[in-house]
Every structure is written in structure tokens, then in C-alpha cells.
Amino acid sequence: MAFSGAEKEGKEVKIYENLDDLKIDLAEYVAELSEAAVKERGTFSVALSGGSLIGLMGRELRHPPYIETLDWALWHIFWADERVVPKNHPDSNYKLAKDNLLPKVLVLPSQMHSINDSLSAKEASEGYEFLIRQLVKTRLVGVSETSDCPKFDLILLGMGSDGHVASLFPNHSVLDNTEDWVTYVTDSPKPPPERITFTMPVINAAANVVVVAIGSSKADAVHLAIDDVGHECPSLPAKMVKPTNGKLTWFLDKLAASKLDSCAHKSE
Ligand code: 6PG
């Protein structure tokens, strides 16, 4: 690892020389969170998104030692955002995780809580929120101490070069939705256009949020999201990720971290 900022106010920034080191440390981090949640609650609720981080994690977690040591049977998997396409479509985030991250024999379909892909984006988002509400009632998913939001043990996010996280895009009205747990877009700037997404209050109610950003195309957004740049881009989605009672951890490679203001960063 090139550098890891000290934790301050529930935020930590980890920067890696190369992807191999990043994926090894990320897998270890997820394994530790899984172990802690299972010990405390008897289950691990994790929400995934799409993008490169799924394959990156899968290259570690589907192999020894994790294939044997993780409590896969106690994992419950959700999607922080999903493209409204059939589950066997190449654009599906469910398919991405099923094919590249979750070991088939160890994670049963009943542990994968995904959208109903036969519905419209609006109906799928309403149905998904209803499903999560049922699972909060049974405490399979925890509940926030400060709001009525679900408290996922971990929400894993990538970040686009425009600073979007999940399917919360900059300058999009979806960012203003603080009422719902799950909402939808039909005009996503990144294809495909129809998606469902957790709202920002749900992301910020999680016990742990991890944001992974890799490559030089992310450097500007990483700088705006992490550095203290005053009121510049206050509504950049990645900058709005601030878990209320949870911990935020950034995993960056050195290219994504290349525009960070090192002084401000090191004081994190
Ligand atoms: C999606 C993804 C998306 C992704 C980022 C980062 O459904 O489009 O959830 O938000 O996580 O765009 O992707 P990369 O890491 O592949 O750049």
C-alpha cells in the first residue's frame, strides 16, 4: 500500500500502488466486516453495485482462503443500484455479481435479493423497497438508530468519472429524493437508461460504505469528493456519501488518487 490516511470522523482513504494490492486488501476488509456482522447479528447484509469492483473482488473472494472461510451461507445480497433489464441480460448487475463474485454452490438464490425484472423501473423500485421493508421487519437487515432507514452492514460502491455513485447522477433530481429508500431513473446519462437505485439517505444509513475508484479518469472526481475544496461541487454524489453513524472507506489506486491534495488528504 502506498498510503493509508488515518481514520477521522469515520472516514479513511486507502491508496494502493497496484490493483493486486488493492484487491487483496479489499477482500480482507470485506471478510473482516462479514465476520464482525455475523458475530453480532448472525447475518451479513451487503449491497453491491455494478462496475469493475465486482470482478476485482471476485478474483479474491471466490478463491482460497475466502471460498472456505467466509460465512457465505449467512450473507444476504442486495443491489444498491440495478439496471432494469432481464436478469440474464449482459447489463444486469445481478448477473455480473452472480457470474463473477458469488460462488454458485455457496450462495443460494434465496440469499440474493434482487429486483423483479418483469416490471417497469417505477414498479421495480417500489417492489424493491417493499421487499427491503419486510426484511428490516424481520431484522435480516438492521435498522438505523437515527432514522427509519435500513442499516446495511456494508454498501459497496464504484464511482463514475462524473462522480456518480450507485445510480445517483450529478445534477439529477434523483439526488433530491430523501423520502424513499429506493427510487428509479429512466434517463440515466450512463446506459442503460432505466435503473433503480438506493437513495442517498439509505447509503448514508449503512454501517459501512466502501467506495472503490480506479484509474486516472476518476482523479478529478476523487479530488472533488475527498479533498476539502470548500463549496465546490457540494452536490457531487460521491461527496454526499457521509455515513451518519457508519464508516466510509475509500479504496483508490495511485492513478485515481493522483490529483488528491496530499496535505489535506494526510490530515484525514
Ligand atoms: C452501474 C454501476 C456504476 C459503476 C461506476 C463505476 O450500474 O452503472 O453501478 O455506478 O459502479 O460507474 O464503474 P467502474 O468501476 O467500472 O468504472
GROMACS .gro file of C-alpha atoms and ligand atoms in nm:
model
  285
    1MET     CA    1   0.000   0.000   0.000
    2ALA     CA    2   0.134   0.345  -0.084
    3PHE     CA    3  -0.054   0.531   0.185
    4SER     CA    4  -0.348   0.499   0.419
    5GLY     CA    5  -0.484   0.813   0.580
    6ALA     CA    6  -0.563   0.791   0.949
    7GLU     CA    7  -0.930   0.749   1.021
    8LYS     CA    8  -1.103   1.074   1.103
    9GLU     CA    9  -1.472   1.129   1.157
   10GLY     CA   10  -1.550   0.782   1.028
   11LYS     CA   11  -1.362   0.828   0.701
   12GLU     CA   12  -1.049   0.656   0.576
   13VAL     CA   13  -0.869   0.681   0.243
   14LYS     CA   14  -0.654   0.390   0.128
   15ILE     CA   15  -0.427   0.432  -0.172
   16TYR     CA   16  -0.254   0.141  -0.347
   17GLU     CA   17   0.044   0.116  -0.579
   18ASN     CA   18  -0.126  -0.151  -0.786
   19LEU     CA   19  -0.456  -0.333  -0.835
   20ASP     CA   20  -0.325  -0.658  -0.687
   21ASP     CA   21  -0.256  -0.494  -0.352
   22LEU     CA   22  -0.591  -0.312  -0.364
   23LYS     CA   23  -0.794  -0.626  -0.432
   24ILE     CA   24  -0.615  -0.827  -0.163
   25ASP     CA   25  -0.676  -0.559   0.099
   26LEU     CA   26  -1.036  -0.501  -0.014
   27ALA     CA   27  -1.113  -0.873   0.015
   28GLU     CA   28  -0.958  -0.883   0.362
   29TYR     CA   29  -1.163  -0.577   0.462
   30VAL     CA   30  -1.490  -0.730   0.339
   31ALA     CA   31  -1.406  -1.058   0.515
   32GLU     CA   32  -1.349  -0.873   0.844
   33LEU     CA   33  -1.682  -0.689   0.813
   34SER     CA   34  -1.861  -1.015   0.733
   35GLU     CA   35  -1.709  -1.184   1.037
   36ALA     CA   36  -1.798  -0.893   1.266
   37ALA     CA   37  -2.159  -0.871   1.140
   38VAL     CA   38  -2.212  -1.247   1.167
   39LYS     CA   39  -2.078  -1.242   1.522
   40GLU     CA   40  -2.301  -0.950   1.619
   41ARG     CA   41  -2.621  -1.017   1.423
   42GLY     CA   42  -2.589  -1.368   1.285
   43THR     CA   43  -2.610  -1.243   0.927
   44PHE     CA   44  -2.426  -1.013   0.684
   45SER     CA   45  -2.633  -0.778   0.467
   46VAL     CA   46  -2.428  -0.642   0.179
   47ALA     CA   47  -2.545  -0.421  -0.107
   48LEU     CA   48  -2.348  -0.432  -0.431
   49SER     CA   49  -2.343  -0.208  -0.734
   50GLY     CA   50  -2.202  -0.273  -1.079
   51GLY     CA   51  -1.875  -0.183  -1.247
   52SER     CA   52  -1.523  -0.312  -1.223
   53LEU     CA   53  -1.518  -0.367  -0.847
   54ILE     CA   54  -1.731  -0.681  -0.870
   55GLY     CA   55  -1.483  -0.872  -1.085
   56LEU     CA   56  -1.195  -0.733  -0.882
   57MET     CA   57  -1.340  -0.866  -0.556
   58GLY     CA   58  -1.445  -1.192  -0.716
   59ARG     CA   59  -1.085  -1.262  -0.815
   60GLU     CA   60  -1.007  -1.289  -0.442
   61LEU     CA   61  -1.328  -1.395  -0.267
   62ARG     CA   62  -1.409  -1.689  -0.494
   63HIS     CA   63  -1.074  -1.847  -0.416
   64PRO     CA   64  -0.893  -1.982  -0.108
   65PRO     CA   65  -0.884  -1.887   0.169
   66TYR     CA   66  -1.213  -1.693   0.143
   67ILE     CA   67  -1.407  -1.954  -0.051
   68GLU     CA   68  -1.369  -2.173   0.259
   69THR     CA   69  -1.354  -1.925   0.543
   70LEU     CA   70  -1.630  -1.672   0.465
   71ASP     CA   71  -1.973  -1.738   0.616
   72TRP     CA   72  -2.130  -1.741   0.268
   73ALA     CA   73  -2.445  -1.912   0.397
   74LEU     CA   74  -2.514  -1.612   0.620
   75TRP     CA   75  -2.465  -1.348   0.351
   76HIS     CA   76  -2.770  -1.165   0.219
   77ILE     CA   77  -2.701  -0.979  -0.100
   78PHE     CA   78  -2.879  -0.670  -0.228
   79TRP     CA   79  -2.812  -0.423  -0.507
   80ALA     CA   80  -2.754  -0.055  -0.430
   81ASP     CA   81  -2.841   0.000  -0.794
   82GLU     CA   82  -2.964  -0.218  -1.073
   83ARG     CA   83  -3.026  -0.175  -1.440
   84VAL     CA   84  -3.390  -0.252  -1.533
   85VAL     CA   85  -3.311  -0.534  -1.775
   86PRO     CA   86  -3.379  -0.909  -1.759
   87LYS     CA   87  -3.162  -1.091  -1.505
   88ASN     CA   88  -2.984  -1.284  -1.779
   89HIS     CA   89  -2.900  -0.967  -1.976
   90PRO     CA   90  -2.530  -0.874  -2.000
   91ASP     CA   91  -2.613  -0.530  -1.848
   92SER     CA   92  -2.765  -0.680  -1.532
   93ASN     CA   93  -2.574  -0.605  -1.212
   94TYR     CA   94  -2.733  -0.920  -1.064
   95LYS     CA   95  -2.584  -1.129  -1.345
   96LEU     CA   96  -2.248  -0.955  -1.305
   97ALA     CA   97  -2.230  -1.050  -0.937
   98LYS     CA   98  -2.370  -1.399  -0.989
   99ASP     CA   99  -2.119  -1.478  -1.262
  100ASN     CA  100  -1.814  -1.305  -1.117
  101LEU     CA  101  -1.843  -1.272  -0.741
  102LEU     CA  102  -2.084  -1.505  -0.565
  103PRO     CA  103  -1.982  -1.873  -0.554
  104LYS     CA  104  -2.276  -2.069  -0.703
  105VAL     CA  105  -2.293  -2.359  -0.463
  106LEU     CA  106  -2.237  -2.146  -0.152
  107VAL     CA  107  -2.479  -1.859  -0.215
  108LEU     CA  108  -2.832  -1.978  -0.279
  109PRO     CA  109  -3.090  -1.787  -0.486
  110SER     CA  110  -3.282  -1.724  -0.160
  111GLN     CA  111  -2.988  -1.516  -0.036
  112MET     CA  112  -2.988  -1.289  -0.342
  113HIS     CA  113  -3.245  -1.014  -0.307
  114SER     CA  114  -3.280  -0.857  -0.648
  115ILE     CA  115  -3.544  -0.659  -0.835
  116ASN     CA  116  -3.842  -0.805  -1.017
  117ASP     CA  117  -3.716  -0.768  -1.373
  118SER     CA  118  -4.058  -0.805  -1.533
  119LEU     CA  119  -4.175  -0.465  -1.403
  120SER     CA  120  -4.126  -0.107  -1.515
  121ALA     CA  121  -3.848   0.094  -1.344
  122LYS     CA  122  -4.102   0.267  -1.119
  123GLU     CA  123  -4.277  -0.056  -1.020
  124ALA     CA  124  -3.945  -0.237  -0.974
  125SER     CA  125  -3.816   0.034  -0.739
  126GLU     CA  126  -4.140   0.029  -0.535
  127GLY     CA  127  -4.131  -0.350  -0.518
  128TYR     CA  128  -3.768  -0.350  -0.414
  129GLU     CA  129  -3.832  -0.100  -0.135
  130PHE     CA  130  -4.127  -0.315  -0.017
  131LEU     CA  131  -3.902  -0.622  -0.011
  132ILE     CA  132  -3.636  -0.441   0.194
  133ARG     CA  133  -3.904  -0.315   0.435
  134GLN     CA  134  -4.013  -0.676   0.500
  135LEU     CA  135  -3.654  -0.781   0.566
  136VAL     CA  136  -3.599  -0.487   0.802
  137LYS     CA  137  -3.907  -0.601   0.997
  138THR     CA  138  -3.753  -0.946   1.044
  139ARG     CA  139  -3.414  -0.780   1.122
  140LEU     CA  140  -3.241  -0.967   0.846
  141VAL     CA  141  -3.140  -0.611   0.757
  142GLY     CA  142  -3.066  -0.383   1.052
  143VAL     CA  143  -3.235  -0.050   1.114
  144SER     CA  144  -3.071   0.288   1.160
  145GLU     CA  145  -3.063   0.434   1.510
  146THR     CA  146  -3.128   0.785   1.381
  147SER     CA  147  -3.383   0.741   1.102
  148ASP     CA  148  -3.624   0.475   0.982
  149CYS     CA  149  -3.377   0.374   0.710
  150PRO     CA  150  -3.235   0.024   0.670
  151LYS     CA  151  -2.884  -0.016   0.805
  152PHE     CA  152  -2.694  -0.244   0.569
  153ASP     CA  153  -2.380  -0.394   0.716
  154LEU     CA  154  -2.193  -0.291   0.401
  155ILE     CA  155  -2.273  -0.095   0.085
  156LEU     CA  156  -2.007  -0.139  -0.184
  157LEU     CA  157  -1.995   0.135  -0.446
  158GLY     CA  158  -1.794   0.216  -0.754
  159MET     CA  159  -1.769   0.575  -0.871
  160GLY     CA  160  -1.803   0.706  -1.227
  161SER     CA  161  -1.564   0.969  -1.361
  162ASP     CA  162  -1.856   1.215  -1.331
  163GLY     CA  163  -1.869   1.142  -0.956
  164HIS     CA  164  -2.186   0.930  -0.966
  165VAL     CA  165  -2.234   0.652  -0.714
  166ALA     CA  166  -2.497   0.377  -0.739
  167SER     CA  167  -2.733   0.535  -1.000
  168LEU     CA  168  -2.729   0.875  -0.830
  169PHE     CA  169  -2.601   1.105  -1.102
  170PRO     CA  170  -2.476   1.464  -1.066
  171ASN     CA  171  -2.736   1.736  -1.124
  172HIS     CA  172  -3.015   1.480  -1.140
  173SER     CA  173  -3.339   1.521  -0.947
  174VAL     CA  174  -3.286   1.170  -0.810
  175LEU     CA  175  -3.042   1.326  -0.564
  176ASP     CA  176  -3.325   1.526  -0.405
  177ASN     CA  177  -3.521   1.217  -0.311
  178THR     CA  178  -3.492   1.188   0.065
  179GLU     CA  179  -3.832   1.024   0.118
  180ASP     CA  180  -3.796   0.687  -0.048
  181TRP     CA  181  -3.544   0.412   0.023
  182VAL     CA  182  -3.532   0.306  -0.340
  183THR     CA  183  -3.606   0.520  -0.641
  184TYR     CA  184  -3.563   0.500  -1.017
  185VAL     CA  185  -3.433   0.687  -1.320
  186THR     CA  186  -3.541   0.648  -1.681
  187ASP     CA  187  -3.285   0.887  -1.828
  188SER     CA  188  -2.954   0.768  -1.688
  189PRO     CA  189  -2.665   0.951  -1.856
  190LYS     CA  190  -2.479   0.620  -1.849
  191PRO     CA  191  -2.656   0.344  -2.043
  192PRO     CA  192  -2.881   0.163  -1.996
  193PRO     CA  193  -3.123   0.450  -1.920
  194GLU     CA  194  -3.363   0.269  -1.684
  195ARG     CA  195  -3.231   0.191  -1.338
  196ILE     CA  196  -3.335   0.160  -0.978
  197THR     CA  197  -3.112   0.295  -0.704
  198PHE     CA  198  -3.085   0.330  -0.328
  199THR     CA  199  -3.137   0.693  -0.230
  200MET     CA  200  -2.863   0.890  -0.054
  201PRO     CA  201  -3.027   0.860   0.294
  202VAL     CA  202  -3.012   0.480   0.265
  203ILE     CA  203  -2.647   0.487   0.159
  204ASN     CA  204  -2.567   0.718   0.449
  205ALA     CA  205  -2.751   0.498   0.699
  206ALA     CA  206  -2.522   0.200   0.632
  207ALA     CA  207  -2.284   0.069   0.898
  208ASN     CA  208  -2.005   0.066   0.639
  209VAL     CA  209  -1.972   0.218   0.295
  210VAL     CA  210  -1.682   0.133   0.067
  211VAL     CA  211  -1.614   0.336  -0.248
  212VAL     CA  212  -1.366   0.191  -0.496
  213ALA     CA  213  -1.219   0.415  -0.768
  214ILE     CA  214  -0.954   0.300  -1.012
  215GLY     CA  215  -0.778   0.478  -1.297
  216SER     CA  216  -0.684   0.830  -1.397
  217SER     CA  217  -1.031   0.907  -1.538
  218LYS     CA  218  -1.154   0.916  -1.175
  219ALA     CA  219  -0.883   1.153  -1.046
  220ASP     CA  220  -1.079   1.480  -1.077
  221ALA     CA  221  -1.392   1.340  -0.913
  222VAL     CA  222  -1.183   1.178  -0.636
  223HIS     CA  223  -1.020   1.516  -0.567
  224LEU     CA  224  -1.357   1.695  -0.553
  225ALA     CA  225  -1.515   1.425  -0.339
  226ILE     CA  226  -1.239   1.379  -0.082
  227ASP     CA  227  -1.035   1.697  -0.061
  228ASP     CA  228  -1.151   1.997   0.130
  229VAL     CA  229  -1.232   2.213  -0.172
  230GLY     CA  230  -1.474   2.443   0.001
  231HIS     CA  231  -1.817   2.455  -0.153
  232GLU     CA  232  -1.705   2.339  -0.495
  233CYS     CA  233  -1.947   2.075  -0.626
  234PRO     CA  234  -2.144   2.030  -0.299
  235SER     CA  235  -2.390   1.810  -0.486
  236LEU     CA  236  -2.134   1.575  -0.636
  237PRO     CA  237  -2.290   1.240  -0.542
  238ALA     CA  238  -1.959   1.089  -0.425
  239LYS     CA  239  -1.905   1.389  -0.197
  240MET     CA  240  -2.252   1.343  -0.047
  241VAL     CA  241  -2.162   0.996   0.079
  242LYS     CA  242  -2.119   1.063   0.451
  243PRO     CA  243  -2.249   0.779   0.667
  244THR     CA  244  -2.426   0.927   0.969
  245ASN     CA  245  -2.320   0.664   1.221
  246GLY     CA  246  -2.112   0.444   0.996
  247LYS     CA  247  -1.769   0.430   0.842
  248LEU     CA  248  -1.670   0.536   0.491
  249THR     CA  249  -1.360   0.380   0.336
  250TRP     CA  250  -1.218   0.479   0.000
  251PHE     CA  251  -1.003   0.228  -0.188
  252LEU     CA  252  -0.805   0.409  -0.459
  253ASP     CA  253  -0.525   0.314  -0.690
  254LYS     CA  254  -0.248   0.568  -0.731
  255LEU     CA  255  -0.390   0.695  -1.063
  256ALA     CA  256  -0.731   0.771  -0.914
  257ALA     CA  257  -0.553   0.936  -0.618
  258SER     CA  258  -0.316   1.136  -0.837
  259LYS     CA  259  -0.499   1.469  -0.801
  260LEU     CA  260  -0.560   1.447  -0.426
  261ASP     CA  261  -0.430   1.738  -0.230
  262SER     CA  262  -0.175   1.537  -0.033
  263CYS     CA  263  -0.161   1.774   0.267
  264ALA     CA  264  -0.535   1.780   0.326
  265HIS     CA  265  -0.550   1.412   0.249
  266LYS     CA  266  -0.284   1.315   0.502
  267SER     CA  267  -0.463   1.500   0.775
  268GLU     CA  268  -0.779   1.293   0.718
  2696PG     C1  269  -2.372   0.094  -1.285
  2696PG     C2  270  -2.268   0.092  -1.179
  2696PG     C3  271  -2.186   0.218  -1.175
  2696PG     C4  272  -2.040   0.184  -1.152
  2696PG     C5  273  -1.950   0.305  -1.173
  2696PG     C6  274  -1.804   0.269  -1.167
  2696PG     O1  275  -2.473   0.030  -1.264
  2696PG     O2  276  -2.353   0.157  -1.389
  2696PG     O3  277  -2.324   0.063  -1.055
  2696PG     O4  278  -2.233   0.309  -1.080
  2696PG     O5  279  -2.022   0.133  -1.023
  2696PG     O6  280  -1.978   0.361  -1.297
  2696PG     O7  281  -1.774   0.169  -1.261
  2696PG     P1  282  -1.625   0.131  -1.297
  2696PG     O8  283  -1.555   0.097  -1.169
  2696PG     O9  284  -1.638   0.012  -1.388
  2696PG    O10  285  -1.565   0.250  -1.364
   0.00000   0.00000   0.00000
